[in-house]
């Protein structure tokens, strides 16, 4: 359908088959080839003939005796065509089904009938009405196509307004329920209609006698200025009865005259012209009325006819069903966004010795969920697990499977299993979920103390390491089989992770598309990282957030075939001079030895003012470990932005904080740790457990 201008300007000599409707025709019929007969005018039910004394048989193309007569080629009706008329083939149309008889629709004068048929008597330059069924069908078809193009609520309502103004009406007001019901849910509380949108021919195109009477010395420029924005539909009221009737009605009917003040507010009914120049159409969705539309015409324009009620009904029905679907789509999009937001980390942790940044891009705005995920999981010993995975597809099912695999990976990481064991258990979990649950995953563990990283791969694209000097390399990691294949072994490799280097983990949506294969994309990614590193110089790595944005900028217009997950890790590490590590035999003298070692380390670091609190907490934690351990206990102090103490033993049972009774001799060690430490916790390992606490540096 051709776009309708917001202002009305009648083209001269417009084609009566113009898809914008017959309202754009001139009052002068187009020239007819000489000698071509005109089609006889069809008689309409309840409409008298064009001239007094003309019988029905004469209107059919016969004389009073029943003999066919030759059509008048001199005059010609509004819809005269250059084709011959066949006698006795035109019959009066029955009254349209389902259209109630409107008040004032009785006898029509001959002059009024002639005005309606030919448009004579209208102001010069005024629009002509749609007279033929073909005109209305073409208009309804074009209008419904325009309405159907909308996806969201605003687009559908705007499509209704633009399709009807000025072709069908001079102005329109669209009211919708607030809030709009979604699906099968039953709204609670009173029914409230909110004025969603108004549209009209611009004020500068108005004539002197425009259809909006002036309520004040200055005429309002918008319909909303003289109408209520909100109205409550009272049970049993006139507006409620009209909405329950579902079918459009003329505004001059008794029911509509009583309903309009309730809809438009005080004084709002004054914008409605007299006569059949306004139609009130309820908007009914699949199960309930969701609003109303008011179509208005100017006083100088031809009044609406009974067939126009059918047009209004079609427009209202298509708009209401489209709004219903848009609301359902909006709810589904909201659920998809919430699901994706829940599946992915809300915030990334801040582990010691590493900085993190991430990005996620859906495949498209209309498919906002997918199977790609990333994660960063703190581990004991200041280590961190870096995970990125990709489930086949980008649907709600893929997102659900991704959530299950991500939860499984977090649980396995909490057990401090090696990377290859984590992938093995993920493979078993994927097989339990179904035979076709396939995914790729890369699991890496970074140790900031040893400056090493251990990586295991399950069919995922290899990571890229950007060194401090600007060199980017694709790490040689065994590819492995995807998760869900079953019966395969995974291999882990341990590589250097120098301070200042940046590790980039990603999914295949970043490097693979219909325009390039995966290895071409990986090479382009490597070159992009090297080029970005050159901008900051060899001694300064690029900022993580800016680096992620630059990486995503390499995507072209046709490269978004899949969703993308990106995780970047900057390795800062912990210097050996900031680490103190000891082994203590599980003996009664171990707590005293731990206090002395901690005091010496704090003195070496110039932190003697923390000795009292550190010695007390170290003594309590080591005492608990020695009581049950059978192998040497480990004690480690880490100096970063905080002071961290870690005590490890070979007992898997985790300690729990409890309130000691007044008669108990023990049980107050963790209570002191909880009161004095900034944070504390206990983590189970494959070889036992680690109890740790952190203190703020003075």
C-alpha positions as a printed Julia matrix, in Angstrom:
698×3 Matrix{Float64}:
   0.0     0.0     0.0
   1.23    3.48   -0.83
   2.2     5.59    2.19
  -0.56    8.07    3.09
   0.49   11.64    3.78
  -0.61   13.09    7.06
  -2.0    16.11    5.25
  -4.82   15.78    2.74
  -4.36   17.13   -0.71
  -6.72   15.97   -3.41
  -4.87   15.22   -6.65
  -6.54   16.4    -9.79
  -7.81   13.7   -12.11
  -6.96   10.85   -9.7
  -7.57    7.34  -10.94
 -10.7     5.82   -9.34
  -8.71    2.6    -8.82
  -6.02    4.42   -6.88
  -5.02    2.01   -4.02
  -5.35    4.84   -1.57
  -9.1     4.66   -2.06
 -11.82    6.5    -3.92
 -11.73    9.37   -1.48
  -8.96   10.92   -3.54
 -11.08   11.23   -6.69
 -12.23   14.52   -8.1
 -15.87   15.43   -8.37
 -15.57   15.56  -12.18
 -15.75   12.11  -13.75
 -12.78   11.17  -15.95
 -13.25   11.48  -19.73
 -14.74    8.47  -21.47
 -13.78    7.37  -24.94
 -16.25    8.62  -27.5
 -18.96    6.2   -28.35
 -18.24    3.92  -25.38
 -21.41    3.05  -23.45
 -21.54    3.47  -19.7
 -22.42    0.78  -17.18
 -25.91    1.26  -15.74
 -25.96    2.36  -12.12
 -26.83   -0.41   -9.67
 -29.79    0.15   -7.43
 -29.08   -0.04   -3.72
 -31.47   -1.33   -1.16
 -33.36    1.43    0.52
 -31.98    4.03   -1.91
 -34.29    5.75   -4.41
 -33.47    6.26   -8.01
 -31.58    9.3    -9.21
 -34.56   11.02  -10.8
 -38.15   11.31   -9.62
 -40.54    8.9   -11.23
 -37.92    6.44  -12.33
 -39.0     2.86  -11.68
 -36.88   -0.01  -10.41
 -37.0    -1.75  -13.77
 -35.77    1.41  -15.42
 -32.84    1.5   -12.97
 -32.02   -2.06  -14.03
 -31.66   -1.03  -17.64
 -35.21   -1.86  -18.79
 -38.21    0.24  -19.71
 -41.45   -0.12  -17.78
 -42.5    -2.85  -20.17
 -39.45   -4.93  -19.36
 -37.66   -4.3   -22.65
 -33.93   -3.63  -22.32
 -33.01   -0.07  -23.08
 -29.77    1.38  -24.31
 -27.64    2.94  -21.54
 -27.31    6.67  -21.5
 -23.92    7.5   -22.91
 -24.27   11.22  -22.57
 -24.46   11.5   -18.82
 -22.7     8.55  -17.28
 -22.64    7.74  -13.57
 -19.77    8.11  -11.14
 -18.46    4.67  -12.01
 -18.98    4.75  -15.78
 -16.57    2.4   -17.58
 -15.65    2.14  -21.29
 -17.25   -1.29  -21.62
 -20.7    -2.33  -22.77
 -23.39   -3.22  -20.26
 -25.07   -6.59  -20.47
 -28.84   -6.43  -20.07
 -30.56   -8.12  -17.17
 -27.29   -8.94  -15.37
 -27.32   -6.28  -12.66
 -29.46   -7.09   -9.66
 -30.09   -5.08   -6.52
 -27.69   -6.05   -3.7
 -29.19   -7.31   -0.45
 -28.61   -5.31    2.68
 -25.3    -6.11    4.34
 -25.55   -8.85    6.95
 -25.0    -8.02   10.54
 -25.38   -4.24   10.21
 -28.05   -2.89   12.52
 -30.45   -0.31   11.23
 -29.22    3.06   12.39
 -31.48    5.89   13.44
 -32.14    8.32   10.75
 -31.55    5.72    8.06
 -35.08    5.75    6.63
 -36.23    7.68    3.58
 -33.55    9.57    1.72
 -34.42   12.52   -0.48
 -33.72   12.44   -4.19
 -31.22   15.27   -3.84
 -29.37   13.45   -1.07
 -29.32   10.25   -3.11
 -27.93   12.11   -6.09
 -25.33   13.76   -3.87
 -24.24   10.39   -2.51
 -24.02    8.82   -5.96
 -22.25   11.56   -7.85
 -20.68   13.78   -5.22
 -22.41   16.83   -6.72
 -23.09   19.5    -4.2
 -19.89   18.9    -2.25
 -17.49   21.81   -1.72
 -14.99   22.14   -4.55
 -11.88   20.12   -3.87
 -13.61   17.91   -1.3
 -12.99   14.17   -1.27
 -15.44   11.79   -2.9
 -16.88    8.82   -1.03
 -16.1     5.2    -1.79
 -19.14    4.04   -3.73
 -18.3     0.69   -5.27
 -17.68   -2.54   -3.42
 -14.4    -2.84   -5.31
 -13.21    0.5    -3.92
 -13.91   -0.59   -0.38
 -12.34   -3.99   -0.89
  -9.18   -2.44   -2.3
  -9.02    0.0     0.58
  -9.61   -2.68    3.23
  -7.0    -4.93    1.63
  -4.38   -2.17    1.53
  -5.22   -0.97    5.05
  -5.06   -4.44    6.61
  -1.73   -5.1     4.91
  -0.38   -1.91    6.41
  -1.69   -2.81    9.84
  -0.26   -6.32    9.56
   3.22   -4.93    8.86
   3.49   -3.77   12.47
   5.21   -5.99   15.02
   4.95   -4.07   18.25
   1.97   -2.24   19.72
   2.93    1.27   18.58
   3.53    0.17   14.98
   0.11   -1.49   14.74
  -1.74    1.51   16.17
   0.2     3.87   13.91
  -0.59    1.64   10.93
  -4.3     1.9    11.72
  -4.1     5.69   11.94
  -2.04    6.16    8.79
  -4.23    3.76    6.8
  -7.49    5.52    7.65
  -6.49    9.21    7.63
  -7.35   10.82    5.24
  -8.61    8.01    2.99
 -11.43    6.71    5.17
 -11.79    9.45    7.78
 -10.44   12.88    8.54
  -9.43   12.02   12.1
  -9.21    9.01   14.37
  -8.88    8.44   18.11
  -7.64    5.08   19.38
  -8.3     4.01   22.98
  -6.76    0.88   24.53
  -7.2    -0.81   27.88
  -4.69    0.14   30.53
  -3.1    -2.24   31.3
  -3.65   -4.43   28.28
  -4.55   -8.04   29.21
  -2.08  -10.69   28.09
  -3.32  -14.01   26.73
  -5.8   -15.81   28.96
  -5.13  -13.82   32.1
  -8.15  -12.17   33.67
  -7.56   -8.52   34.53
  -8.49   -7.41   38.01
 -10.01   -4.09   38.9
 -12.09   -1.74   36.78
 -11.74   -1.48   33.0
  -9.82    1.69   32.14
  -9.32    2.99   28.6
  -6.34    5.21   27.81
  -6.09    7.44   24.75
  -3.22    5.74   22.96
  -2.97    7.81   19.77
  -4.78   10.44   17.73
  -4.3    11.33   14.1
  -5.91   13.89   11.86
  -5.44   16.01    8.78
  -3.02   18.8     9.82
  -4.54   22.05   10.93
  -3.12   24.07    8.06
  -5.2    21.98    5.63
  -8.44   22.7     7.51
 -11.11   24.83    5.89
 -12.97   27.57    7.66
 -15.74   25.25    8.69
 -13.55   22.4     9.91
 -15.16   19.55   11.77
 -13.57   20.6    15.09
 -15.67   23.42   16.52
 -13.8    25.96   18.57
 -14.35   25.47   22.27
 -12.23   28.52   23.05
 -11.16   31.57   21.08
  -8.14   29.56   19.91
  -8.92   26.22   18.34
  -6.88   23.29   19.79
  -4.26   21.91   17.46
  -4.62   18.32   18.7
  -7.64   16.12   19.33
  -6.2    15.1    22.67
  -6.48   18.69   23.86
 -10.27   18.39   24.07
 -10.55   14.73   25.08
  -9.89   12.85   28.29
  -6.76   10.72   28.33
  -8.26    8.18   30.74
 -11.8     6.97   31.15
 -13.2     4.24   33.37
 -15.81    1.99   31.79
 -18.58    1.76   34.36
 -20.37   -1.6    34.59
 -23.82   -1.22   33.11
 -22.99    2.17   31.62
 -23.66    3.29   28.07
 -20.02    2.87   26.97
 -19.91   -0.61   28.44
 -23.01   -1.59   26.46
 -21.54   -0.3    23.2
 -18.27   -2.14   23.78
 -20.13   -5.34   24.61
 -22.06   -5.03   21.36
 -18.74   -5.48   19.49
 -20.13   -4.09   16.19
 -19.38   -0.51   15.08
 -22.2     2.03   15.42
 -22.82    5.5    14.09
 -22.18    8.24   16.6
 -25.7     9.64   16.13
 -27.32    6.43   17.4
 -28.85    6.65   20.89
 -26.35    4.22   22.4
 -23.33    6.06   20.96
 -24.68    9.5    21.93
 -24.83    8.31   25.54
 -21.42    6.6    25.39
 -19.34    9.37   23.79
 -19.35   11.77   26.79
 -18.13    8.91   28.96
 -15.36    8.07   26.48
 -14.22   11.55   25.48
 -14.66   13.3    28.8
 -16.38   16.54   29.66
 -16.93   18.6    26.5
 -15.22   16.01   24.34
 -18.37   15.1    22.46
 -18.28   18.57   20.85
 -15.58   17.38   18.44
 -18.03   14.87   16.94
 -19.83   16.33   13.89
 -23.57   15.97   13.52
 -25.1    13.29   11.34
 -23.51   10.04   10.29
 -19.99   11.48   10.23
 -18.56    9.52   13.15
 -18.26    5.76   13.79
 -17.48    4.25   17.18
 -15.88    0.82   16.67
 -14.99   -1.48   19.59
 -11.62   -3.23   19.29
 -12.15   -6.87   20.18
  -9.2    -9.24   20.49
  -9.38  -12.99   20.7
 -11.3   -13.14   23.97
 -12.3    -9.67   25.09
 -12.71   -6.05   24.06
  -9.35   -4.3    24.41
 -10.27   -0.78   23.3
 -12.21    1.41   20.9
 -11.6     3.5    17.78
 -13.52    6.64   16.83
 -13.52    7.58   13.12
 -14.5    11.2    12.32
 -15.32   13.07    9.13
 -15.68   16.8     8.56
 -19.11   18.39    8.14
 -18.4    19.3     4.5
 -17.39   15.74    3.68
 -19.79   12.99    2.6
 -21.34   11.2     5.57
 -20.58    7.56    6.33
 -22.85    4.93    4.81
 -24.03    1.57    6.09
 -21.3    -0.22    4.12
 -18.71    1.91    5.9
 -19.66    0.13    9.12
 -18.36   -3.06    7.53
 -15.12   -1.29    6.63
 -14.76    0.01   10.2
 -15.48   -3.48   11.54
 -12.73   -4.98    9.38
 -10.21   -2.32   10.42
 -11.1    -2.74   14.09
 -10.91   -6.53   13.94
  -7.52   -6.64   12.21
  -6.12   -3.99   14.53
  -7.39   -5.7    17.67
  -6.02   -9.1    16.66
  -2.7    -7.49   15.77
  -2.58   -5.72   19.14
  -3.37   -9.0    20.88
  -0.49  -10.71   19.11
   1.83   -7.77   19.77
   1.07   -7.94   23.49
   1.71  -11.69   23.5
   4.93  -11.17   21.56
   6.0    -8.47   23.99
   5.39  -10.8    26.91
   7.36  -13.59   25.23
  10.2   -11.18   24.48
  10.18  -10.07   28.11
  10.3   -13.7    29.28
  13.13  -14.39   26.82
  15.09  -11.39   28.09
  14.59  -12.44   31.69
  15.57  -16.02   30.88
  18.72  -14.91   29.08
  19.6   -12.47   31.85
  19.15  -15.2    34.45
  21.19  -17.74   32.51
  24.16  -15.41   32.08
  26.16  -13.88   34.95
  24.63  -10.64   36.18
  28.06   -9.36   37.21
  31.53  -10.8    36.9
  33.58  -11.55   40.05
  36.75   -9.66   40.9
  39.26  -12.38   41.77
  42.76  -11.56   42.87
  45.32  -11.25   40.09
  42.93  -11.12   37.12
  40.58   -8.57   35.55
  37.54   -9.61   33.53
  35.22   -8.17   30.85
  32.45   -9.8    28.84
  29.95   -9.23   26.04
  26.87  -11.05   24.79
  25.01  -10.34   21.54
  21.84  -12.21   20.5
  21.48  -13.53   16.98
  18.71  -10.96   16.25
  16.34   -8.62   18.03
  13.49  -11.07   17.37
  15.48  -14.04   18.76
  17.03  -12.74   21.93
  17.79  -16.08   23.55
  20.43  -18.57   22.55
  22.7   -21.33   23.73
  25.93  -19.35   24.2
  27.19  -18.67   27.7
  30.27  -17.55   29.6
  31.22  -17.69   33.25
  34.01  -16.82   35.7
  34.08  -18.88   38.91
  36.45  -18.1    41.82
  38.34  -21.14   43.08
  40.39  -21.82   46.22
  43.92  -20.49   46.27
  42.97  -17.23   44.48
  42.47  -19.18   41.27
  39.64  -18.55   38.82
  37.86  -20.82   36.32
  37.05  -19.29   32.92
  34.26  -21.01   30.98
  32.67  -20.37   27.59
  30.22  -22.7    25.85
  27.78  -22.94   22.96
  24.68  -25.13   22.79
  23.37  -25.94   19.31
  20.66  -23.51   18.16
  19.42  -20.2    19.58
  15.94  -21.01   20.84
  14.26  -21.23   24.23
  15.19  -24.92   24.38
  18.84  -24.12   23.74
  18.78  -21.5    26.49
  17.23  -23.99   28.93
  19.89  -26.61   28.15
  22.58  -23.95   28.45
  21.3   -23.06   31.91
  21.5   -26.67   33.03
  25.04  -27.11   31.69
  26.17  -23.83   33.23
  24.79  -24.85   36.63
  26.52  -28.21   36.33
  29.81  -26.51   35.46
  29.54  -24.23   38.5
  28.89  -27.23   40.77
  31.83  -29.15   39.34
  34.07  -26.11   39.66
  33.14  -25.9    43.35
  34.57  -29.41   43.77
  37.88  -28.14   42.35
  38.03  -30.88   39.73
  40.65  -30.72   36.97
  39.4   -29.14   33.7
  39.3   -32.45   31.81
  37.21  -34.03   34.58
  34.77  -31.12   34.46
  34.25  -31.66   30.72
  33.81  -35.38   31.26
  31.02  -34.82   33.78
  29.41  -32.2    31.52
  29.4   -34.78   28.72
  27.58  -37.24   30.97
  25.06  -34.6    31.99
  24.34  -33.7    28.36
  23.66  -37.35   27.55
  21.21  -37.55   30.45
  19.36  -34.52   29.06
  18.81  -36.19   25.67
  20.49  -37.84   22.75
  20.57  -34.69   20.63
  21.85  -32.29   23.31
  25.13  -31.19   21.75
  27.36  -28.36   22.93
  30.92  -27.14   22.73
  32.78  -25.87   25.78
  36.19  -24.57   26.79
  37.19  -24.72   30.47
  40.34  -22.99   31.76
  41.78  -22.51   35.27
  44.17  -19.61   35.92
  46.53  -19.58   38.91
  47.83  -16.05   39.61
  50.53  -17.33   41.97
  52.2   -19.73   39.54
  51.28  -17.64   36.47
  50.01  -20.77   34.73
  46.75  -21.65   33.01
  45.31  -25.14   32.45
  42.89  -25.53   29.51
  40.65  -28.36   28.32
  38.56  -28.15   25.15
  35.41  -29.92   23.94
  35.05  -29.04   20.27
  35.25  -25.27   20.85
  37.23  -22.68   18.84
  40.69  -22.19   20.4
  41.37  -19.11   22.58
  43.61  -16.25   21.51
  46.33  -14.89   23.82
  47.39  -11.26   23.36
  50.86  -10.68   24.84
  51.99   -7.44   26.42
  54.25   -6.57   23.47
  51.32   -6.69   21.02
  51.8   -10.2    19.63
  48.61  -12.25   19.35
  48.72  -16.03   19.07
  46.13  -18.75   18.76
  46.81  -21.24   21.57
  47.44  -24.84   20.58
  44.75  -26.68   22.51
  43.57  -30.23   21.68
  40.15  -29.74   20.04
  38.36  -32.72   21.58
  34.83  -33.88   20.79
  31.72  -31.81   21.57
  29.81  -32.39   24.79
  27.03  -34.9    24.34
  28.87  -37.27   21.98
  29.74  -39.66   24.8
  32.52  -42.22   25.15
  35.35  -39.74   24.43
  38.32  -38.61   26.48
  39.3   -35.0    27.09
  42.85  -33.76   27.4
  44.14  -30.74   29.33
  47.26  -28.69   28.6
  49.13  -26.33   30.95
  50.53  -23.13   29.46
  52.3   -20.0    30.65
  50.11  -17.0    31.47
  52.53  -14.05   31.75
  51.54  -10.91   33.6
  49.99   -8.29   31.31
  48.72  -10.85   28.79
  45.06  -11.0    27.79
  43.19  -14.24   27.09
  40.16  -14.02   24.83
  37.5   -16.76   24.95
  34.63  -16.58   22.44
  31.95  -18.6    20.66
  31.88  -19.43   16.96
  29.34  -16.7    16.21
  32.2   -14.2    16.4
  34.43  -15.87   13.8
  32.1   -17.92   11.59
  29.31  -16.83    9.24
  27.9   -17.5     5.8
  30.57  -15.21    4.36
  33.63  -16.81    5.96
  34.74  -20.09    7.48
  35.81  -20.44   11.1
  39.58  -20.46   10.54
  39.44  -17.36    8.36
  37.5   -15.65   11.13
  40.02  -16.75   13.77
  42.87  -15.3    11.73
  40.96  -12.02   11.32
  40.39  -11.96   15.08
  44.09  -12.47   15.75
  45.0    -9.65   13.36
  42.38   -7.4    14.96
  43.78   -7.95   18.45
  47.32   -7.24   17.25
  46.18   -4.05   15.54
  44.38   -2.81   18.68
  47.45   -3.55   20.82
  49.61   -1.38   18.54
  47.47    1.64   19.42
  48.47    1.58   23.09
  52.14    0.73   22.6
  54.23   -2.27   23.64
  54.32   -1.43   27.36
  50.64   -0.78   27.96
  47.92   -3.35   27.21
  44.67   -2.01   25.75
  41.78   -1.47   28.22
  39.58   -4.53   28.47
  36.25   -2.84   27.81
  37.57   -0.99   24.77
  39.2    -4.19   23.54
  35.87   -6.05   23.65
  34.16   -3.26   21.73
  36.88   -3.26   19.07
  36.57   -7.02   18.68
  32.82   -6.76   18.09
  33.38   -4.0    15.53
  35.0    -6.55   13.23
  31.53   -7.99   12.55
  30.15   -6.98    9.17
  26.48   -6.52    8.13
  26.1   -10.19    7.17
  28.11  -11.69   10.0
  25.34  -12.0    12.62
  24.18  -15.54   11.93
  24.49  -16.72   15.53
  24.59  -15.3    19.03
  27.98  -14.31   20.41
  29.53  -14.74   23.86
  32.87  -13.1    24.61
  35.01  -13.29   27.77
  38.31  -11.41   28.14
  40.73  -11.99   31.07
  43.71   -9.74   31.81
  46.37  -11.61   33.8
  47.95   -9.42   36.46
  49.16  -12.27   38.64
  50.58  -12.1    42.14
  54.31  -11.42   42.55
  56.32  -14.1    44.42
  57.42  -11.46   46.94
  53.75  -11.05   47.97
  53.29  -14.76   48.79
  54.31  -16.65   51.95
  53.77  -20.43   52.0
  54.48  -23.08   54.68
  53.81  -26.73   55.58
  52.91  -27.51   59.19
  52.93  -30.95   60.78
  49.61  -31.89   62.43
  50.96  -31.55   65.96
  49.97  -29.58   69.04
  52.83  -27.12   68.42
  51.49  -26.19   64.96
  49.31  -23.24   66.1
  52.23  -21.56   67.89
  54.49  -22.12   64.91
  51.84  -20.62   62.61
  51.65  -17.47   64.76
  55.42  -16.96   64.6
  55.57  -17.46   60.82
  52.71  -15.03   60.25
  54.37  -12.41   62.48
  57.63  -12.61   60.5
  55.84  -12.28   57.15
  53.9    -9.23   58.31
  57.1    -7.61   59.56
  58.75   -8.22   56.18
  55.83   -6.53   54.45
  55.67   -3.62   56.9
  52.28   -4.64   58.27
  53.13   -5.11   61.96
  50.03   -3.21   63.04
  47.93   -6.18   61.87
  49.86   -8.79   63.81
  47.45   -9.15   66.74
  44.34   -9.87   64.7
  46.19  -12.03   62.16
  47.89  -14.16   64.83
  44.59  -14.71   66.66
  42.68  -15.82   63.57
  45.52  -17.94   62.19
  45.82  -19.71   65.51
  42.09  -20.54   65.61
  41.92  -21.85   62.03
  45.15  -23.91   62.31
  43.96  -25.41   65.62
  40.77  -26.67   63.96
  42.76  -28.11   61.03
  45.36  -29.88   63.2
  42.67  -31.48   65.38
  41.4   -33.71   62.54
  44.18  -33.71   59.88
  46.41  -36.72   59.27
  48.74  -35.06   56.75
  50.69  -31.79   56.82
  48.62  -28.63   56.98
  49.34  -25.81   54.51
  49.43  -22.14   55.5
  49.61  -19.38   52.88
  49.5   -15.6    53.17
  48.81  -13.43   50.12
  49.37   -9.68   50.06
  47.26   -7.89   47.44
  44.76   -5.09   48.0
  43.77   -7.17   51.06
  45.59   -9.66   53.25
  44.37  -13.19   52.55
  45.13  -16.24   54.71
  44.47  -19.82   53.51
  44.75  -22.97   55.64
  44.39  -26.34   53.91
  44.06  -29.88   55.27
  43.06  -33.36   54.07
  39.67  -33.5    55.83
  36.73  -32.98   53.37
  34.16  -31.99   56.05
  33.53  -28.24   55.98
  33.34  -26.28   59.25
  30.05  -24.57   60.09
  29.47  -21.46   62.14
  27.44  -22.18   65.28
  26.56  -20.38   68.47
  28.52  -21.87   71.37
  26.74  -22.3    74.68
  28.08  -20.76   77.89
  29.24  -24.17   79.19
  31.07  -25.2    75.98
  34.86  -25.23   76.1
  35.26  -24.76   72.32
  33.29  -23.81   69.23
  34.17  -20.1    69.29
  36.98  -20.1    66.7
  34.8   -19.48   63.62
  32.72  -17.01   65.63
  35.87  -14.88   66.1
  36.77  -15.27   62.43
  33.28  -14.15   61.43
  33.5   -11.07   63.67
  37.02   -9.88   62.84
  37.51  -10.88   59.17
  36.34   -8.9    56.19
  35.26  -12.12   54.47
  35.77  -15.8    55.12
  34.76  -19.12   53.67
  35.53  -22.81   53.27
  35.88  -24.72   49.99
  36.03  -28.45   49.5
  38.87  -29.8    47.33
  39.49  -33.19   45.78
  42.22  -33.68   48.4
  40.44  -32.08   51.38
  39.4   -28.5    52.04
  40.65  -24.93   52.39
  39.47  -22.43   55.02
  40.31  -18.84   54.19
  39.71  -15.34   55.49
  40.56  -11.8    54.36
  41.46   -8.69   56.33
  41.53   -5.1    55.11
  45.01   -3.62   55.02
  45.47   -0.7    57.44
